[in-house]
CSV table of C-alpha atoms in Angstrom, one decimal:
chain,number,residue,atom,x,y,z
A,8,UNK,CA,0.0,0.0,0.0
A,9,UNK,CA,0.9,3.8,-1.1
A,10,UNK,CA,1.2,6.2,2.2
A,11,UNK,CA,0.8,9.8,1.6
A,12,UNK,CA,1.8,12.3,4.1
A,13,UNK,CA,1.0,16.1,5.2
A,14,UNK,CA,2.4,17.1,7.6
A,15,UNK,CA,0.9,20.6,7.8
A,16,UNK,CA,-2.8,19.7,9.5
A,17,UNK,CA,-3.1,23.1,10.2
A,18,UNK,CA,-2.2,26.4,8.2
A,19,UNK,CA,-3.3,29.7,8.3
A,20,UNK,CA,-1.7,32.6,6.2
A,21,UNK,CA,-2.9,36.1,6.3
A,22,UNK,CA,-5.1,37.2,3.1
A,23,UNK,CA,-2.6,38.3,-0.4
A,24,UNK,CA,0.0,36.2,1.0
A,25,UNK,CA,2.1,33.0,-0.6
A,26,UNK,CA,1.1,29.8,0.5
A,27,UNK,CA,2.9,25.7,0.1
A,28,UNK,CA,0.9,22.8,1.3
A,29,UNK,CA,3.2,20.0,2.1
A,30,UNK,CA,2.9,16.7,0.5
A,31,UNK,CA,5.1,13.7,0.5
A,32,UNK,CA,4.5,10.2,-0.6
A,33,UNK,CA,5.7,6.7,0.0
A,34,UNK,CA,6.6,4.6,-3.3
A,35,UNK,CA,9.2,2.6,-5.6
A,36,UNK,CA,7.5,3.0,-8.0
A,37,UNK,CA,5.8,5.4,-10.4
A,38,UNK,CA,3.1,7.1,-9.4
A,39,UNK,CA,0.2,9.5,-10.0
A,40,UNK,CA,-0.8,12.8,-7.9
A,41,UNK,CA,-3.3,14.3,-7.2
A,42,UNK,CA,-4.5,17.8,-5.1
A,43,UNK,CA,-8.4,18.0,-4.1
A,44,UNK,CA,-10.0,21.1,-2.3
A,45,UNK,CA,-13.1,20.4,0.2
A,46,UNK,CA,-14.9,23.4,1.2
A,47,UNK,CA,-17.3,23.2,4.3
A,48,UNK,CA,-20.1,20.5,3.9
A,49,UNK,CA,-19.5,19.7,0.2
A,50,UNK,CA,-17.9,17.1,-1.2
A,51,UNK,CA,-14.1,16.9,-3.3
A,52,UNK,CA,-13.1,18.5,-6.0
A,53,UNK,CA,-10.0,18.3,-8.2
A,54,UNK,CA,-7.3,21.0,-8.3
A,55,UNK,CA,-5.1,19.4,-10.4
A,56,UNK,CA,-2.9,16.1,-11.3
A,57,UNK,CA,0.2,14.7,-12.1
A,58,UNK,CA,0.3,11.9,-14.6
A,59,UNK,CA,3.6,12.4,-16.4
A,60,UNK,CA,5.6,15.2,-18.2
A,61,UNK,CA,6.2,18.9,-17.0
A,62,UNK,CA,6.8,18.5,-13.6
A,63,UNK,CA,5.5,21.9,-12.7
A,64,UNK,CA,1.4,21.4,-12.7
A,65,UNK,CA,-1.1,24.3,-12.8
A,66,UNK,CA,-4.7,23.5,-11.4
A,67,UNK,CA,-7.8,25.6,-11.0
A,68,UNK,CA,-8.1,29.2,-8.9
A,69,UNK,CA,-4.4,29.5,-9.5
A,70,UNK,CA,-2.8,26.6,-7.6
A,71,UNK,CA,0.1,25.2,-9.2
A,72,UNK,CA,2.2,21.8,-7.7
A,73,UNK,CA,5.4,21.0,-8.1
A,74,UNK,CA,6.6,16.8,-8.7
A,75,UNK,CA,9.9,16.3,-7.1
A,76,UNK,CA,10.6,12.6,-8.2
A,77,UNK,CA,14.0,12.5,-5.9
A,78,UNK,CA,12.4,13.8,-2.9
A,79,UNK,CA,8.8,11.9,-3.2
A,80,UNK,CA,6.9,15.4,-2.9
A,81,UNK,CA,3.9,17.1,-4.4
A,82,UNK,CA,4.0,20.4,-3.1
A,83,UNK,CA,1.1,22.6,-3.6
A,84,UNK,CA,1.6,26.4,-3.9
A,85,UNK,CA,-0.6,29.9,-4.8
A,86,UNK,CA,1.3,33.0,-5.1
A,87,UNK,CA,-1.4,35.0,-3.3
A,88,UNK,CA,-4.6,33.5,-1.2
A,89,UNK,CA,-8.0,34.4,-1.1
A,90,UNK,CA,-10.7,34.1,1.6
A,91,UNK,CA,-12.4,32.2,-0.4
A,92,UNK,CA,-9.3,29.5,-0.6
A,93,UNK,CA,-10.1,28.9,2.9
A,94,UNK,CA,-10.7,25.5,2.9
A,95,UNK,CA,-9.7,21.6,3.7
A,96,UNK,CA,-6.9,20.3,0.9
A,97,UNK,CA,-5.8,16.7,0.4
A,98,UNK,CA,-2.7,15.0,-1.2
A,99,UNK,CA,-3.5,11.7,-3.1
A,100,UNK,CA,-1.5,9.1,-4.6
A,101,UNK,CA,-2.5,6.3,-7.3
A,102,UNK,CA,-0.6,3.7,-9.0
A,103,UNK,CA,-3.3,1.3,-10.9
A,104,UNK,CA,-5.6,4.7,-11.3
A,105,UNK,CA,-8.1,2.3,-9.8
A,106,UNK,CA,-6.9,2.3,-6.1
A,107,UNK,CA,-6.1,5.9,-4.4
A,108,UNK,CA,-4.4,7.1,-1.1
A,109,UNK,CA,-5.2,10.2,0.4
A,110,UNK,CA,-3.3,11.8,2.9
A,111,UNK,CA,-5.2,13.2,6.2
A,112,UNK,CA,-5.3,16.8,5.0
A,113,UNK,CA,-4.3,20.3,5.2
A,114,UNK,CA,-7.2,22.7,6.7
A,115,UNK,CA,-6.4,26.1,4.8
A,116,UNK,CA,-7.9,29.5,7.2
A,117,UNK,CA,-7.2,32.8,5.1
A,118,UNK,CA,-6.9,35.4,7.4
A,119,UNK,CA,-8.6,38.8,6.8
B,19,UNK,CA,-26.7,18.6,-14.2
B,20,UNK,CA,-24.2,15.9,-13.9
B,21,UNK,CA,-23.9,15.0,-10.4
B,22,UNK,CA,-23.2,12.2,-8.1
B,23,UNK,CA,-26.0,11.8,-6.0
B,24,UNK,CA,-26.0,10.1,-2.7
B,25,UNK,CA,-29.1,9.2,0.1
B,26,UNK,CA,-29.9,9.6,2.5
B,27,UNK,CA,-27.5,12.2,3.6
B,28,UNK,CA,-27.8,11.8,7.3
B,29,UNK,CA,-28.2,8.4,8.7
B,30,UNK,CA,-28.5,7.5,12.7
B,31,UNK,CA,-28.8,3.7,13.2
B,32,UNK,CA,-28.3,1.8,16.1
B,33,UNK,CA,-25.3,-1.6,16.2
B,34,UNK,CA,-26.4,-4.3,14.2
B,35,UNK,CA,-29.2,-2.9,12.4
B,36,UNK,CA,-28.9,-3.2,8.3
B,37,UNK,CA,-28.4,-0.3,6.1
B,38,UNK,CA,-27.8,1.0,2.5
B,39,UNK,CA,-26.5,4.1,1.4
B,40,UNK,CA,-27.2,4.2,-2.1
B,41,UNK,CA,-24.8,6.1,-4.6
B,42,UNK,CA,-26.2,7.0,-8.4
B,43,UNK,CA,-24.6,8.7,-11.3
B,44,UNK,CA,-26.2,10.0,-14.2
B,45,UNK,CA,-23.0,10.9,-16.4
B,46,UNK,CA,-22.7,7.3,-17.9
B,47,UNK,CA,-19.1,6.7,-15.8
B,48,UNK,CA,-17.8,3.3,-15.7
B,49,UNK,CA,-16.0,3.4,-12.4
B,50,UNK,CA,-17.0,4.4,-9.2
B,51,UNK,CA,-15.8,4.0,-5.7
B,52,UNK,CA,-16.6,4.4,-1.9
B,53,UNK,CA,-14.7,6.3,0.6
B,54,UNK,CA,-14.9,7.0,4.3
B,55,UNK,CA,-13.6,10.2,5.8
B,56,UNK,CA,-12.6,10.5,9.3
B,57,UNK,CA,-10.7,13.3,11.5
B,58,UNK,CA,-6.9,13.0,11.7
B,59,UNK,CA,-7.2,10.0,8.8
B,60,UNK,CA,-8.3,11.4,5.9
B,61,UNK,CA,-10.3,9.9,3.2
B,62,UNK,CA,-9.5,6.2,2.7
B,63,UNK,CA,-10.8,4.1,0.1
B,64,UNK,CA,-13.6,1.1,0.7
B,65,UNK,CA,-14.4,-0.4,-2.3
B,66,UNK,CA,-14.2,0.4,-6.1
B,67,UNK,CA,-15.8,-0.7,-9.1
B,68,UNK,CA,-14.0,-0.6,-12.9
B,69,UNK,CA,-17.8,-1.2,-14.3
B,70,UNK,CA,-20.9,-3.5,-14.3
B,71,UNK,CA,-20.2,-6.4,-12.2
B,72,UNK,CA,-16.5,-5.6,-11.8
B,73,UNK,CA,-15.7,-4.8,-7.9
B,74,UNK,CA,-12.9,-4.9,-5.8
B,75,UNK,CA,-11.6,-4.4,-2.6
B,76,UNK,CA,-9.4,-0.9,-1.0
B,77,UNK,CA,-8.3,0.0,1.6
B,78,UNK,CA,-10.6,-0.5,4.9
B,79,UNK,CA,-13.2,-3.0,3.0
B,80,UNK,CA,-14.2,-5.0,6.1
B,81,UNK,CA,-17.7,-4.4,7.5
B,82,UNK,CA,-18.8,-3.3,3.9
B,83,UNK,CA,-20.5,-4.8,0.8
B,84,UNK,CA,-21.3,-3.2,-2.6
B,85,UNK,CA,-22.6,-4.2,-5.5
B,86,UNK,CA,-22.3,-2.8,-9.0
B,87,UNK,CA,-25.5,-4.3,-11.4
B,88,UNK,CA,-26.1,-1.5,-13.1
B,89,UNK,CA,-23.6,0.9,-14.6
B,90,UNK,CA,-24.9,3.7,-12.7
B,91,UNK,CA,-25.9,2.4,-9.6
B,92,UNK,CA,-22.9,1.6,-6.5
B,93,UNK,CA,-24.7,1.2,-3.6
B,94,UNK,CA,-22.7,0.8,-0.1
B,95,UNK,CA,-24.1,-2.0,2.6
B,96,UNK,CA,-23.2,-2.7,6.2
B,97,UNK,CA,-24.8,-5.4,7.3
B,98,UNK,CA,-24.2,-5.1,11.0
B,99,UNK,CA,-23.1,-1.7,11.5
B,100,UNK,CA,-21.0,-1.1,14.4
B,101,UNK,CA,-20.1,1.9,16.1
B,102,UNK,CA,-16.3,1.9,14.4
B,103,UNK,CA,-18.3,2.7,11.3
B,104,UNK,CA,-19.3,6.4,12.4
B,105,UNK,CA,-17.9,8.5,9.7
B,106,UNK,CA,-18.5,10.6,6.7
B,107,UNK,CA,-19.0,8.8,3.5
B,108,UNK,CA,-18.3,9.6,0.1
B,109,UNK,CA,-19.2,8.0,-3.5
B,110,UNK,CA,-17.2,9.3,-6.6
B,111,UNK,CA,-17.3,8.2,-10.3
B,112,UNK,CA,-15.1,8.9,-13.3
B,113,UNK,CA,-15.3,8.1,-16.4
B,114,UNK,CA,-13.1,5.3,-16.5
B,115,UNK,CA,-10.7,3.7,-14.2
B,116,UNK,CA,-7.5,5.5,-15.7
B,117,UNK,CA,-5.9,8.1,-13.7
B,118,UNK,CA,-6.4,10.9,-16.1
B,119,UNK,CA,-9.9,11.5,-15.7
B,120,UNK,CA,-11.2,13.0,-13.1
B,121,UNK,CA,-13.3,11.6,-10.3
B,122,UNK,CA,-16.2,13.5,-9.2
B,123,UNK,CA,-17.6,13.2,-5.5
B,124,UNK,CA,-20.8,13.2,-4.2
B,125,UNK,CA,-21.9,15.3,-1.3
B,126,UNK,CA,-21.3,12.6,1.4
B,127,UNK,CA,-24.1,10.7,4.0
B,128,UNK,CA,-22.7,11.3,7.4
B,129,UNK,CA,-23.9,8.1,9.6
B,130,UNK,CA,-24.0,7.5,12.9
B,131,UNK,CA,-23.9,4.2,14.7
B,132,UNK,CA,-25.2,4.1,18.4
């Protein structure tokens, strides 16, 4: 089994600032990556993947991620939050595409 | 609208009593999976289905049964609940099993076993 860690549970960043979510992963093998955003009460939604190629990713609402093969990470960055980014983020790892690993989460409070 | 759809959404049973949580799709997706969210664990996968009559197991299958006889249909069954099973519970579908497309979720049934 894939393990997927973040080891930020908790960040909060003051509104207009940079932010990096933290995400590392367990596997000899190639792999596929995944950010997803859950805002209060709803369910998932994709930010953006990683399947091969460019190792710099750019999602929706200006996310972008970084693959770092060497150092088993899958960073996720924004050059400038929002409020409205306020919200719970998860890292997630595949191999098959059938089978995914998510790690516990990131909860993301913008700061006015 | 393409959605997942998921009922009920809220669920209090008591241990031992049989329940479904049904999942449907109406985007035509071949695979579809359950997950269970819980606090400090994230989301962790139960069961997954590549199409019609195709399952197989995840991560945290035990306590859990699904069936997959129609393409559009994934419904999640505990037989004997048990309090461990508290937790938030999610059904997504994509289109097919590869990793490129994208899975959408639906809204989740939170249960509660007593």
């Amino acid at each position: 089994a894939q393990s997927v860690t973040q080891l930020d549970s908790q960040v909060p960043v003051f509104e207009e600032a940079p932010v990096e979510l933290r995400c590392n992963y367990s596997s000899s093998v190639s792999v596929y990556l995944f950010w997803y955003v859950q805002y209060p009460n709803q369910g998932l939604q994709l930010l953006l993947k990683y399947l091969s190629g460019s190792t710099l990713v750019k999602g929706i609402n200006g996310f972008e991620a970084e693959f770092n093969k060497s150092q088993t990470s899958f960073h996720l960055r924004k050059p400038s939050v929002h409020i409205s980014d306020t919200a719970e983020y998860f890292c997630a790892v595949s191999v098959t595409g059938n089978q995914f690993y998510f790690g516990t989460g990131t909860s993301l409070t913008v700061i006015p | 609208e393409a959605q997942v759809t998921q009922n009920p959404r809220y669920l209090i049973t008591v241990t031992g009593k049989k329940l479904t949580v049904t999942c449907s799709q109406n985007m035509n997706h071949e695979y579809m999976s359950w997950y269970r969210q819980d606090p400090g664990l994230g989301l962790r996968q139960i069961y997954y289905s590549m199409n019609v009559e195709v399952t197989d197991k995840g991560d945290v299958p035990e306590g859990y049964k699904v069936s997959r006889k129609e393409k559009r249909n994934f419904p999640l069954i505990l037989e004997s609940p048990s309090p461990n099973q508290t937790s938030l519970y999610f059904c997504a579908s994509s289109l097919t099993w590869a990793p490129s497309y994208e899975q959408y979720f639906g809204p989740g049934t939170r249960l509660t076993v007593t």
